[in-house]
XYZ file of C-alpha atoms in Angstrom:
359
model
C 100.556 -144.533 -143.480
C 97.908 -143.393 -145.211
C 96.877 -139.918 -146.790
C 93.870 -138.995 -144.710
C 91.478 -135.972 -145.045
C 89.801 -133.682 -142.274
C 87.130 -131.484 -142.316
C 87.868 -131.067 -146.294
C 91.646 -130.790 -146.082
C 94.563 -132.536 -147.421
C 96.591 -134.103 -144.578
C 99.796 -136.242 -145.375
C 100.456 -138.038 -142.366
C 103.474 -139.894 -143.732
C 104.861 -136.376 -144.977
C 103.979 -134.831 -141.705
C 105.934 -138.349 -139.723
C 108.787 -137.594 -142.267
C 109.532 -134.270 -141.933
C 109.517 -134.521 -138.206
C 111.935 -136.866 -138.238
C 113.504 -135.550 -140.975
C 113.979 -131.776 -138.982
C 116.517 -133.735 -136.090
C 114.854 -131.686 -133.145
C 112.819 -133.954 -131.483
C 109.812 -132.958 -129.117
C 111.833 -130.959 -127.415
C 113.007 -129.292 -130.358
C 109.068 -128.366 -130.575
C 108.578 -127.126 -127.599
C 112.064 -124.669 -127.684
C 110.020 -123.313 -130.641
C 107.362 -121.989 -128.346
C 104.414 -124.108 -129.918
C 101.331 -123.875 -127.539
C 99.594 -126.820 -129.272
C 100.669 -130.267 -130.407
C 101.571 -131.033 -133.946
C 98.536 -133.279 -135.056
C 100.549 -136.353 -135.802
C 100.738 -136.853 -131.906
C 97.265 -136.675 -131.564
C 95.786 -140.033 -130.206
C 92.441 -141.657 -131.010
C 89.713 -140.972 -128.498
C 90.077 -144.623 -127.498
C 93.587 -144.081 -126.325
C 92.090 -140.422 -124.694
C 89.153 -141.683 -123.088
C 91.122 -144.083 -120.611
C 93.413 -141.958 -119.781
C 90.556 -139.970 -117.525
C 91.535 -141.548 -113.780
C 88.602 -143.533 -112.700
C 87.849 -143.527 -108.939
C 89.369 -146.275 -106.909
C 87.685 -148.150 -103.905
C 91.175 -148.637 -102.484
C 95.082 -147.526 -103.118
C 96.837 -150.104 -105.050
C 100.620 -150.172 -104.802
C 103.351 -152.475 -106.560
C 105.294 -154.105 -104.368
C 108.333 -152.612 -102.792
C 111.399 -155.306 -101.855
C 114.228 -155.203 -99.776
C 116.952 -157.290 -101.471
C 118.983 -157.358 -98.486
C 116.615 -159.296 -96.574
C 117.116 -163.244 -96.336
C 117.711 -164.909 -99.452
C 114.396 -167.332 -98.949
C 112.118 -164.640 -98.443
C 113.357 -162.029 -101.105
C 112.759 -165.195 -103.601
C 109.735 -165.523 -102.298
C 108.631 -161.458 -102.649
C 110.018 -161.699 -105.810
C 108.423 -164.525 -107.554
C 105.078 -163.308 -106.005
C 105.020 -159.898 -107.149
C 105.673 -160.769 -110.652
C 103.206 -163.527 -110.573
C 100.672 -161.159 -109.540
C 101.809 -157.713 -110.348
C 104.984 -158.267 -113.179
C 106.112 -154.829 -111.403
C 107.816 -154.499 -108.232
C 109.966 -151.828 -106.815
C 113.578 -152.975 -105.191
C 115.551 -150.747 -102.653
C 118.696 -152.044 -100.813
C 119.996 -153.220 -104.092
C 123.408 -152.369 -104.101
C 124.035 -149.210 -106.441
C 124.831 -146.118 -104.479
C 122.393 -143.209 -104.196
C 124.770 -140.731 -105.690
C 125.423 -143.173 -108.851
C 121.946 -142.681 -109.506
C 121.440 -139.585 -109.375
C 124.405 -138.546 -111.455
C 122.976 -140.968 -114.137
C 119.517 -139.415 -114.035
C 121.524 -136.280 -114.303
C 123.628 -136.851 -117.264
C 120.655 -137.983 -119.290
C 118.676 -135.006 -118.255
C 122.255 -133.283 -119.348
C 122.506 -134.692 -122.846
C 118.820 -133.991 -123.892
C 119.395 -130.402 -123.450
C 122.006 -129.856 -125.387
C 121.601 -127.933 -127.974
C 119.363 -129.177 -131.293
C 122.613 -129.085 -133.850
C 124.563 -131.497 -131.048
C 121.849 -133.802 -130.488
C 121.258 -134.172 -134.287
C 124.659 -135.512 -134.590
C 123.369 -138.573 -132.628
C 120.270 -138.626 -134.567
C 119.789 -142.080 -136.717
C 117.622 -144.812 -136.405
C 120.107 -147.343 -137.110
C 122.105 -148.696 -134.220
C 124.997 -149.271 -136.296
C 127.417 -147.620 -133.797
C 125.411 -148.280 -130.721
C 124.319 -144.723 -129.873
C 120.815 -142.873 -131.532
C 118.991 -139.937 -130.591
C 115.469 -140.782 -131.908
C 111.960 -139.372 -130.933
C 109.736 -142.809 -130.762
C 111.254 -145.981 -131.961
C 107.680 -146.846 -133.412
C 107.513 -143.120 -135.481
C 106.880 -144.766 -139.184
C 104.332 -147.731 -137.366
C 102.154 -146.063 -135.160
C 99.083 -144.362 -135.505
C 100.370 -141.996 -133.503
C 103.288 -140.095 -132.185
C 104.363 -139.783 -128.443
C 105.621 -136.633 -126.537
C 109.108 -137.669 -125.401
C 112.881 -138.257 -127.248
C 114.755 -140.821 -126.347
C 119.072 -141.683 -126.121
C 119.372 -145.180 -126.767
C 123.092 -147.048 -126.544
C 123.646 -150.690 -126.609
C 125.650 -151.620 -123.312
C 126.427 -155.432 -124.300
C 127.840 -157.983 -125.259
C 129.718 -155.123 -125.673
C 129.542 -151.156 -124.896
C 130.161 -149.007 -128.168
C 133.283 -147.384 -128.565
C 133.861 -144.859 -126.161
C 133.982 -141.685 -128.524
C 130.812 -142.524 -129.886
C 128.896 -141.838 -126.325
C 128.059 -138.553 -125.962
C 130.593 -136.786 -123.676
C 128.203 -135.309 -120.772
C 126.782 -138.690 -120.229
C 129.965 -140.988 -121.263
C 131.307 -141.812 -117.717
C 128.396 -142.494 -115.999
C 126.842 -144.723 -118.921
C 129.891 -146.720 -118.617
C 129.770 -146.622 -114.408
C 125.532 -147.662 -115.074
C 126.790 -150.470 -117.650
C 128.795 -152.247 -114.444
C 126.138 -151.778 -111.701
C 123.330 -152.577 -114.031
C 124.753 -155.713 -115.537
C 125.653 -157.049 -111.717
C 121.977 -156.272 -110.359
C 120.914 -157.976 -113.985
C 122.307 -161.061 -113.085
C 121.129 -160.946 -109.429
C 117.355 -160.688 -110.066
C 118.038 -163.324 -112.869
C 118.993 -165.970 -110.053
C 116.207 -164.397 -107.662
C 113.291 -165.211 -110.408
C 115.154 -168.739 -111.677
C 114.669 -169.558 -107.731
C 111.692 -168.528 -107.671
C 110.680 -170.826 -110.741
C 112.203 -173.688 -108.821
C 114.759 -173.983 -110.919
C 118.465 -173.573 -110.509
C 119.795 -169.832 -110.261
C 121.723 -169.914 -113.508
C 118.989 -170.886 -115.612
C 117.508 -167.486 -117.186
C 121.356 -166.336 -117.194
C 122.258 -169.796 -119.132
C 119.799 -168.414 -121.828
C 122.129 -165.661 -122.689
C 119.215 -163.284 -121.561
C 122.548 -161.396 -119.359
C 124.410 -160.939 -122.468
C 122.025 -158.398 -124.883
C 121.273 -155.083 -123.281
C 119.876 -151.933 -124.315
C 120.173 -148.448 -122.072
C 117.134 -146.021 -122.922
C 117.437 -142.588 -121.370
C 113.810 -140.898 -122.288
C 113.156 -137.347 -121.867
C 109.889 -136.256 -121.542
C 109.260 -132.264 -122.168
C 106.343 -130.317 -120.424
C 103.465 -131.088 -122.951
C 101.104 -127.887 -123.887
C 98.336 -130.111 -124.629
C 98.626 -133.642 -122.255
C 94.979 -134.632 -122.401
C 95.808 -135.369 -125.896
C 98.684 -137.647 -126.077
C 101.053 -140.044 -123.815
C 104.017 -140.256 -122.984
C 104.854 -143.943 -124.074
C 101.189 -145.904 -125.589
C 100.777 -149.072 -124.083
C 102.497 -152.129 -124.406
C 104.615 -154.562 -122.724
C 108.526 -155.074 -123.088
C 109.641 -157.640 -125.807
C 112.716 -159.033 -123.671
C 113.309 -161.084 -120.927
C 113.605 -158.411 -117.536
C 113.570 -154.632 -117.483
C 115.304 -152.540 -114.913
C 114.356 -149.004 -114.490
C 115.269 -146.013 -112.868
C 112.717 -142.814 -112.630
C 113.293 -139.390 -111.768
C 110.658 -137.926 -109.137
C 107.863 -136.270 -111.299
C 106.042 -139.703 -111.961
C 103.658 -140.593 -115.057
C 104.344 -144.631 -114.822
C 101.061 -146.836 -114.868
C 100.633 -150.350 -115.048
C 97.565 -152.476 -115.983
C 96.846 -154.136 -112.849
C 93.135 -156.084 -112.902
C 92.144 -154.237 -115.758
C 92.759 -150.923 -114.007
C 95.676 -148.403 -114.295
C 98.102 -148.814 -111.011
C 100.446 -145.435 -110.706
C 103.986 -146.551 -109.902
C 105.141 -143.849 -107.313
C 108.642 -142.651 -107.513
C 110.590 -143.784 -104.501
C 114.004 -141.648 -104.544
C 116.775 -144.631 -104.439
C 114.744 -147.383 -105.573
C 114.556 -149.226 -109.273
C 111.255 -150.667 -110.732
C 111.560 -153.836 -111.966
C 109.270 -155.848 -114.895
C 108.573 -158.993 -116.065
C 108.968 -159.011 -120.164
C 107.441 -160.701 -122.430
C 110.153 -163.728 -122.979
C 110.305 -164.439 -119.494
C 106.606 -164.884 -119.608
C 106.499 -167.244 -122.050
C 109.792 -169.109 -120.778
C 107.753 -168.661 -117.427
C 105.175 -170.936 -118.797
C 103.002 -167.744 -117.708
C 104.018 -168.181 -114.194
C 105.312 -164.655 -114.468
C 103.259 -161.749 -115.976
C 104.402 -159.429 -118.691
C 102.064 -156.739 -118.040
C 101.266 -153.547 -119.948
C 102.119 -150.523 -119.034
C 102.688 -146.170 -120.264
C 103.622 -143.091 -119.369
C 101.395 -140.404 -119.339
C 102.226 -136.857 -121.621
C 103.705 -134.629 -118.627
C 101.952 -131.872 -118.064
C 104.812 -130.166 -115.247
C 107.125 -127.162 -116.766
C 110.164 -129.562 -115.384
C 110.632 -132.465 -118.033
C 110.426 -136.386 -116.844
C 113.597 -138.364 -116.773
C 113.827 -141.935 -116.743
C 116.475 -144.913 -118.039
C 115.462 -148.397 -118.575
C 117.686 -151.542 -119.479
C 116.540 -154.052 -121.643
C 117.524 -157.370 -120.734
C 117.237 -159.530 -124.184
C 118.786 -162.766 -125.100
C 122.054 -162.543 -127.196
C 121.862 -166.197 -128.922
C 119.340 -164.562 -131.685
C 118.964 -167.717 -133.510
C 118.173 -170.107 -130.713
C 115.045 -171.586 -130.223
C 112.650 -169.789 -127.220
C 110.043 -171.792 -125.284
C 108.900 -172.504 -121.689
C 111.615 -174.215 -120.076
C 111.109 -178.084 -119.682
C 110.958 -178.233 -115.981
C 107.545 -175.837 -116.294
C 105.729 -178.438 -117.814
C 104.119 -181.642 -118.163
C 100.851 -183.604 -118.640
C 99.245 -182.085 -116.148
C 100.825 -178.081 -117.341
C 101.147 -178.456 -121.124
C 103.419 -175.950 -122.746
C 101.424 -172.804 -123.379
C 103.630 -171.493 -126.471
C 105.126 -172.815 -129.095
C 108.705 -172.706 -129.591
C 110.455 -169.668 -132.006
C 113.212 -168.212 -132.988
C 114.071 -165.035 -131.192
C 115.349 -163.091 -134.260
C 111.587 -163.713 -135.817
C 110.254 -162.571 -132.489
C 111.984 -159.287 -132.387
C 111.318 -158.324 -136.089
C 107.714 -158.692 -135.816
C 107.908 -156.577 -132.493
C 110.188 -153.334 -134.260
C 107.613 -153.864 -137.603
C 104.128 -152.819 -135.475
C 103.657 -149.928 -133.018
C 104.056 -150.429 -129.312
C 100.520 -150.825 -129.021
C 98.914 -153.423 -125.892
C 100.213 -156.911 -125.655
C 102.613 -157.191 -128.463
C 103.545 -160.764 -129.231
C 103.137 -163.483 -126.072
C 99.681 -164.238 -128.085
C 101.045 -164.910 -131.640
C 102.940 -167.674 -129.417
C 99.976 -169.183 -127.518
C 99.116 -172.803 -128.737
């Protein structure tokens, strides 16, 4: 991070990063302080700004929405074809309890406004007991900052130990860990079906095993027109699962236009990552996708799990059965430790690493 200089002043952006992070408040923390505009290390390059101006549509796009208690055949079949075509899709009938939800959605909401000197206690950007507070998990690579905080917690192999939760959000972390983990697997043998392949055979990749719980808060934002919520990218992983409160600010990249992804009270979004992509043979899409700065007085809540592969060392490719002479292999094999260092070393910024792969 470079020192820049604007309109004759000397502007330390690294300093600026560092003392932000270095202050344990997060964005809330700014906006408690009664700011009216936003610090200028969150200010994004008129490229980012410019597309964020909705452009008229001929026609309302939605992602799909999927009823997993319909017959097995034809949820495989909804399944595989929304994430060939969208890598987004919206379940309901899934099998975790309204009220669970809610009281998840709540607890995160809960913890993030606490006040500053508890949350700091949880601030770190090492995982090294499972639990961080953080605001942007990209702060020291991007260009620029993004108006939300985030609670992150490792739920497996294994969850942290219990004391090191935070206490307004311990029980139902622990309740999300279980339903999560069983709707995990589920989609996991929906999408391995819809491959042609045998249920098992993303879950045989460990890609169950590794998961990481994000609970973002996003605070009202005095100036949105000038920032996101999340930049775009795509997920590094294998599946993502998420749950979103009712204010709204998800888009996806759908034919080279932004899609909104409506709340729907009850249901989860679901996307494609990039690993499954590539083990996908790009069958399945890992598409891009952000949240836009909120501009409401209430703040946005959402929780997302990251479905990642736990065997770090293995080797990561498509899987055999995708391909022959007639479908070559479109990536090269790797190692999924190398993978995930080169994604935490740039900002989350576009399509992150399914080209460095492409043969």
């Amino acid at each position: 991070m470079a020192t820049t200089v604007d309109s004759g002043n000397q502007y330390d952006r690294a300093e600026e990063v560092k003392r932000f992070d270095d202050s344990k408040i997060g964005v809330k923390g700014l906006v408690d302080s009664g700011l009216t505009t936003i610090p200028r290390i969150f200010l994004h390059p008129p490229e980012t700004l410019s597309d964020l101006k909705p452009k008229p549509k001929p026609k309302s796009v939605a992602i799909p929405t999927i009823d997993l208690s319909g017959p097995r055949s034809t949820v495989v079949e909804q399944v595989a074809a929304a994430s060939r075509s969208f890598g987004f899709f919206q379940i309901v009938n899934h099998g975790i309890p309204v009220q669970v939800l809610d009281r998840m959605i709540a607890s995160i909401r809960a913890f993030h406004e606490l006040p500053t000197d508890v949350k700091a206690r949880f601030y770190r950007r090492d995982a090294g007991t499972g639990v961080s507070f953080i605001s942007n998990v990209d702060l020291f690579h991007s260009k620029a900052a993004s108006w939300r905080d985030t609670l992150q917690i490792r739920l497996g192999p294994t969850l942290p130990e219990l004391e090191h939760i935070p206490e307004v959000c311990r029980d139902e972390v622990v309740q999300w860990n279980l339903h999560s983990t069983t709707l995990g697997e589920q989609l996991m043998g929906l999408l391995s079906e819809g491959l042609g392949l045998d249920k098992d055979t993303i879950k045989n990749t460990t890609c169950l095993d590794a998961r990481v719980m994000v609970g973002h808060y996003y605070p009202c934002c005095p100036q949105p027109d000038l920032t996101v919520g999340i930049a775009s990218h795509t997920d590094p992983g294998v599946l993502t699962l998420l749950q979103q409160d009712h204010t709204g600010g998800l888009q996806i990249k759908h034919e080279g236009e932004w899609v909104d992804v409506k709340p729907v009270h009850g249901a989860l979004v679901i996307n494609i990552a990039d690993i499954l992509q590539i083990m996908s043979n790009d069958e399945y899409k890992s598409v891009e996708h952000r949240v836009l700065a909120n501009p409401s007085e209430e703040a946005r809540v959402s929780i997302a799990v990251f479905f990642n592969p736990s065997a770090r060392e293995a080797l990561y490719g498509p899987f055999a059965e995708l391909t022959s002479p007639e479908k070559p292999a479109h990536y090269r094999q790797f190692i999924y430790n190398d993978y995930m260092r080169r994604f935490f070393t740039k900002e989350l910024d576009g399509k992150t690493l399914t080209n460095f792969y492409k043969l």
